[in-house]
CSV table of C-alpha atoms and ligand atoms in Angstrom, one decimal:
chain,number,residue,atom,x,y,z
E,1,MET,CA,-63.9,121.2,5.7
E,2,ASP,CA,-67.6,121.1,4.8
E,3,GLY,CA,-67.0,120.4,1.1
E,4,ARG,CA,-68.7,123.5,-0.2
E,5,VAL,CA,-68.4,123.6,-3.9
E,6,ALA,CA,-68.2,126.6,-6.4
E,7,VAL,CA,-68.2,126.2,-10.1
E,8,LEU,CA,-66.6,128.5,-12.7
E,9,ALA,CA,-68.1,128.2,-16.1
E,10,SER,CA,-68.1,130.4,-19.3
E,11,GLY,CA,-70.6,128.6,-21.5
E,12,THR,CA,-73.3,126.0,-21.8
E,13,GLY,CA,-72.7,124.4,-18.5
E,14,SER,CA,-73.6,120.8,-19.2
E,15,ASN,CA,-70.9,119.7,-16.8
E,16,LEU,CA,-72.3,122.1,-14.2
E,17,GLN,CA,-75.7,120.4,-14.8
E,18,ALA,CA,-74.1,117.0,-14.2
E,19,LEU,CA,-72.8,118.3,-10.9
E,20,LEU,CA,-76.1,119.8,-9.9
E,21,ASP,CA,-77.9,116.6,-10.8
E,22,ASP,CA,-75.6,114.4,-8.7
E,23,PRO,CA,-77.3,113.8,-5.3
E,24,SER,CA,-74.0,113.7,-3.5
E,25,ILE,CA,-72.7,117.0,-5.0
E,26,GLY,CA,-75.7,119.1,-6.1
E,27,PRO,CA,-76.7,120.1,-2.6
E,28,HIS,CA,-73.2,121.3,-1.9
E,29,VAL,CA,-72.8,123.6,-4.9
E,30,VAL,CA,-73.2,127.0,-3.3
E,31,LEU,CA,-72.0,129.3,-6.0
E,32,VAL,CA,-71.6,129.5,-9.8
E,33,ILE,CA,-69.4,132.3,-11.2
E,34,SER,CA,-69.1,133.2,-14.9
E,35,ASP,CA,-67.0,135.7,-16.8
E,36,ARG,CA,-69.8,136.0,-19.3
E,37,ALA,CA,-73.2,137.5,-18.5
E,38,ASP,CA,-74.9,135.4,-21.1
E,39,ALA,CA,-73.5,132.0,-20.0
E,40,THR,CA,-76.2,129.4,-19.9
E,41,ALA,CA,-74.4,128.1,-16.8
E,42,LEU,CA,-75.7,131.1,-14.9
E,43,GLU,CA,-79.3,130.3,-15.9
E,44,ARG,CA,-78.8,126.7,-14.8
E,45,ALA,CA,-77.6,127.8,-11.4
E,46,ARG,CA,-80.5,130.2,-10.9
E,47,HIS,CA,-82.9,127.4,-11.9
E,48,HIS,CA,-81.4,125.3,-9.1
E,49,ARG,CA,-81.6,128.2,-6.7
E,50,VAL,CA,-77.8,128.4,-6.5
E,51,GLU,CA,-76.2,131.8,-6.3
E,52,ALA,CA,-75.1,132.9,-9.8
E,53,ALA,CA,-72.5,135.6,-10.1
E,54,HIS,CA,-71.3,137.4,-13.2
E,55,LEU,CA,-67.8,138.7,-12.6
E,56,ASP,CA,-66.9,140.7,-15.7
E,57,PRO,CA,-63.2,140.8,-16.5
E,58,ALA,CA,-63.8,144.1,-18.3
E,59,ALA,CA,-65.0,145.7,-15.1
E,60,HIS,CA,-61.6,145.2,-13.5
E,61,PRO,CA,-58.4,147.0,-14.3
E,62,ASP,CA,-56.3,143.8,-14.8
E,63,ARG,CA,-56.4,140.1,-14.4
E,64,ALA,CA,-55.1,140.2,-10.9
E,65,ALA,CA,-58.0,142.4,-9.8
E,66,HIS,CA,-60.5,140.1,-11.5
E,67,ASP,CA,-58.9,137.2,-9.8
E,68,ARG,CA,-59.1,139.0,-6.4
E,69,ALA,CA,-62.8,139.6,-6.9
E,70,ILE,CA,-63.3,135.8,-7.6
E,71,ARG,CA,-61.1,134.9,-4.6
E,72,ASN,CA,-63.0,137.3,-2.3
E,73,LEU,CA,-66.4,135.9,-3.2
E,74,LEU,CA,-65.1,132.3,-2.8
E,75,ARG,CA,-63.8,133.3,0.7
E,76,GLU,CA,-67.1,135.1,1.7
E,77,ARG,CA,-69.1,132.0,0.7
E,78,ASP,CA,-66.7,129.7,2.5
E,79,VAL,CA,-65.9,127.6,-0.5
E,80,ASP,CA,-63.7,124.6,-0.1
E,81,VAL,CA,-63.6,123.1,-3.6
E,82,LEU,CA,-63.5,124.9,-6.9
E,83,VAL,CA,-64.5,123.3,-10.2
E,84,LEU,CA,-63.6,124.7,-13.6
E,85,ALA,CA,-66.3,123.4,-15.9
E,86,GLY,CA,-65.8,125.0,-19.3
E,87,TYR,CA,-64.1,128.1,-17.9
E,88,MET,CA,-62.3,129.7,-20.7
E,89,ARG,CA,-59.8,131.9,-18.8
E,90,LEU,CA,-56.6,131.1,-17.0
E,91,LEU,CA,-56.7,131.6,-13.2
E,92,GLY,CA,-54.1,133.8,-11.7
E,93,PRO,CA,-51.4,132.6,-9.3
E,94,GLY,CA,-53.0,134.1,-6.2
E,95,LEU,CA,-56.2,132.2,-6.7
E,96,ILE,CA,-54.4,129.0,-7.5
E,97,GLU,CA,-52.2,129.2,-4.4
E,98,ALA,CA,-55.2,130.0,-2.2
E,99,PHE,CA,-56.9,126.8,-3.4
E,100,ARG,CA,-53.9,124.6,-4.1
E,101,ASP,CA,-54.9,121.0,-4.8
E,102,ARG,CA,-58.6,122.0,-4.4
E,103,ILE,CA,-59.3,123.1,-7.9
E,104,VAL,CA,-60.2,120.6,-10.7
E,105,ASN,CA,-60.7,121.2,-14.4
E,106,VAL,CA,-62.3,118.9,-17.0
E,107,HIS,CA,-60.6,118.7,-20.3
E,108,PRO,CA,-61.8,117.1,-23.5
E,109,ALA,CA,-58.7,115.1,-24.4
E,110,LEU,CA,-56.2,112.7,-22.9
E,111,LEU,CA,-53.7,115.2,-21.5
E,112,PRO,CA,-50.8,115.9,-22.0
E,113,SER,CA,-52.1,115.5,-25.6
E,114,PHE,CA,-54.1,118.4,-27.0
E,115,PRO,CA,-54.1,121.0,-24.2
E,116,GLY,CA,-55.8,124.3,-24.9
E,117,THR,CA,-59.2,125.4,-26.0
E,118,THR,CA,-59.5,123.5,-29.3
E,119,ALA,CA,-58.7,120.0,-28.1
E,120,VAL,CA,-61.5,118.1,-29.9
E,121,ALA,CA,-60.7,119.7,-33.3
E,122,ASP,CA,-57.0,119.2,-32.7
E,123,ALA,CA,-57.5,115.5,-32.0
E,124,LEU,CA,-59.5,115.1,-35.2
E,125,ALA,CA,-56.9,117.0,-37.2
E,126,ALA,CA,-54.1,114.9,-35.8
E,127,GLY,CA,-55.9,111.7,-36.9
E,128,VAL,CA,-55.7,110.0,-33.6
E,129,LYS,CA,-57.8,106.8,-33.1
E,130,VAL,CA,-58.3,107.4,-29.4
E,131,THR,CA,-58.9,110.6,-27.5
E,132,GLY,CA,-60.8,111.1,-24.3
E,133,VAL,CA,-61.4,113.0,-21.1
E,134,THR,CA,-59.1,114.2,-18.4
E,135,VAL,CA,-59.9,115.6,-15.0
E,136,HIS,CA,-56.9,117.2,-13.4
E,137,LEU,CA,-55.9,119.5,-10.6
E,138,VAL,CA,-55.2,123.1,-11.7
E,139,ASP,CA,-51.7,124.5,-11.4
E,140,GLU,CA,-50.3,127.7,-13.0
E,141,GLY,CA,-49.9,126.2,-16.5
E,142,MET,CA,-52.5,125.6,-19.2
E,143,ASP,CA,-54.0,122.2,-18.6
E,144,THR,CA,-50.8,121.0,-17.0
E,145,GLY,CA,-51.8,120.0,-13.4
E,146,PRO,CA,-51.6,116.5,-11.9
E,147,ILE,CA,-54.1,114.1,-13.4
E,148,VAL,CA,-56.9,112.8,-11.2
E,149,ALA,CA,-58.9,110.7,-13.7
E,150,GLN,CA,-58.9,109.8,-17.4
E,151,GLU,CA,-61.1,107.8,-19.7
E,152,ALA,CA,-60.5,107.0,-23.4
E,153,VAL,CA,-63.0,107.8,-26.2
E,154,GLU,CA,-62.6,106.1,-29.5
E,155,VAL,CA,-62.5,108.3,-32.6
E,156,LEU,CA,-64.7,106.9,-35.4
E,157,GLU,CA,-63.9,107.2,-39.1
E,158,ASP,CA,-66.9,109.4,-39.8
E,159,ASP,CA,-66.7,111.5,-36.7
E,160,THR,CA,-67.3,115.2,-37.0
E,161,LYS,CA,-66.3,117.7,-34.3
E,162,ALA,CA,-69.9,117.7,-33.1
E,163,SER,CA,-70.3,113.9,-32.9
E,164,LEU,CA,-67.0,113.3,-31.2
E,165,ALA,CA,-67.6,116.2,-28.8
E,166,ALA,CA,-71.0,114.7,-27.9
E,167,ARG,CA,-69.5,111.3,-26.9
E,168,ILE,CA,-66.7,113.1,-25.0
E,169,HIS,CA,-69.3,115.2,-23.1
E,170,ALA,CA,-71.2,112.0,-22.0
E,171,VAL,CA,-67.9,110.7,-20.5
E,172,GLU,CA,-67.2,114.1,-18.8
E,173,HIS,CA,-70.6,114.0,-17.2
E,174,ARG,CA,-69.6,110.8,-15.3
E,175,LEU,CA,-65.9,111.5,-14.7
E,176,LEU,CA,-66.1,115.0,-13.4
E,177,PRO,CA,-68.8,114.3,-10.7
E,178,ALA,CA,-66.8,111.2,-9.6
E,179,ALA,CA,-63.6,113.2,-9.2
E,180,VAL,CA,-65.4,116.1,-7.4
E,181,ARG,CA,-67.0,113.6,-5.0
E,182,VAL,CA,-63.6,112.3,-3.8
E,183,LEU,CA,-62.1,115.7,-3.6
E,184,ARG,CA,-65.0,116.9,-1.5
E,185,GLU,CA,-64.5,114.0,0.8
E,186,GLY,CA,-60.9,114.9,1.2
E,187,ARG,CA,-59.8,111.5,-0.3
E,188,LEU,CA,-57.4,112.8,-3.0
E,189,VAL,CA,-53.8,112.2,-2.1
E,190,VAL,CA,-51.4,114.3,-4.1
E,191,GLU,CA,-47.7,113.4,-4.2
E,192,GLY,CA,-45.9,115.4,-6.8
E,193,ARG,CA,-47.4,114.5,-10.2
E,194,GLN,CA,-49.1,111.4,-8.7
E,195,VAL,CA,-52.7,111.6,-7.5
E,196,ARG,CA,-54.4,108.6,-5.9
E,197,ILE,CA,-57.6,108.1,-4.1
E,198,ASP,CA,-57.5,107.1,-0.5
E,199,GLU,CA,-59.9,104.2,-0.3
E,200,GLY,CA,-59.9,104.2,3.5
E,201,GLU,CA,-59.7,101.1,5.6
E,202,SER,CA,-60.9,97.9,4.0
O,1,GRF,C1,-66.1,120.7,-21.9
O,1,GRF,O1,-65.9,119.9,-23.1
O,1,GRF,C2,-64.9,120.7,-21.1
O,1,GRF,O2,-64.1,119.6,-21.2
O,1,GRF,C3,-64.2,122.0,-21.6
O,1,GRF,O3,-65.2,122.9,-21.9
O,1,GRF,C4,-66.4,122.1,-22.2
O,1,GRF,C5,-67.5,122.7,-21.4
O,1,GRF,O4,-68.8,122.2,-21.7
O,1,GRF,N1,-63.2,122.5,-20.6
O,1,GRF,P1,-70.0,122.6,-20.9
O,1,GRF,O5,-70.1,124.1,-20.8
O,1,GRF,O6,-69.9,122.0,-19.5
O,1,GRF,O7,-71.2,122.0,-21.6
């Protein structure tokens, strides 16, 4: 595999930017897809002369058809690795099966705590002292796939959602590129729920 990377993003795309700026990943990002026409992520892609595609869920009769459109484009562009970077929709089973163990998602909490789309607010509301970032492989569930990497972020007494999210983002921008790098290099070994990095011969 050549390690061609596609990124799915719905919003700002700061994680996409971190991937584009990483010299070992940026040149391999061949496609960015968004479900939203106004996603800043699409602008970031165009700015880097990476193909930017808006695939509108409303333009397809159902989720399966939208999923098929994504899968067809990934296949046409010969994509090996798929990164969900702030993609706010669940992928369908066909797409997940086609890219089994080759899709990663970045999540702003230490899974399995606080899955879902409001993880930073949920952590604050729960009063936890430590939250963090998880990069995981994507399976059919919501934020349930095998964990590739995690890093803790301390919750400070005077944290707001914005201040905590900012520190979480800074960690995401390191952890996600590091995980994508090993996935591209085919060095992720998945055994059930356990994921380890093949360090090669020493
Ligand atoms: C990140 O916090 C990520 O963990 C979550 O969505 C957010 C996307 O941020 N899945 P950005 O669009 O990459 O700035």
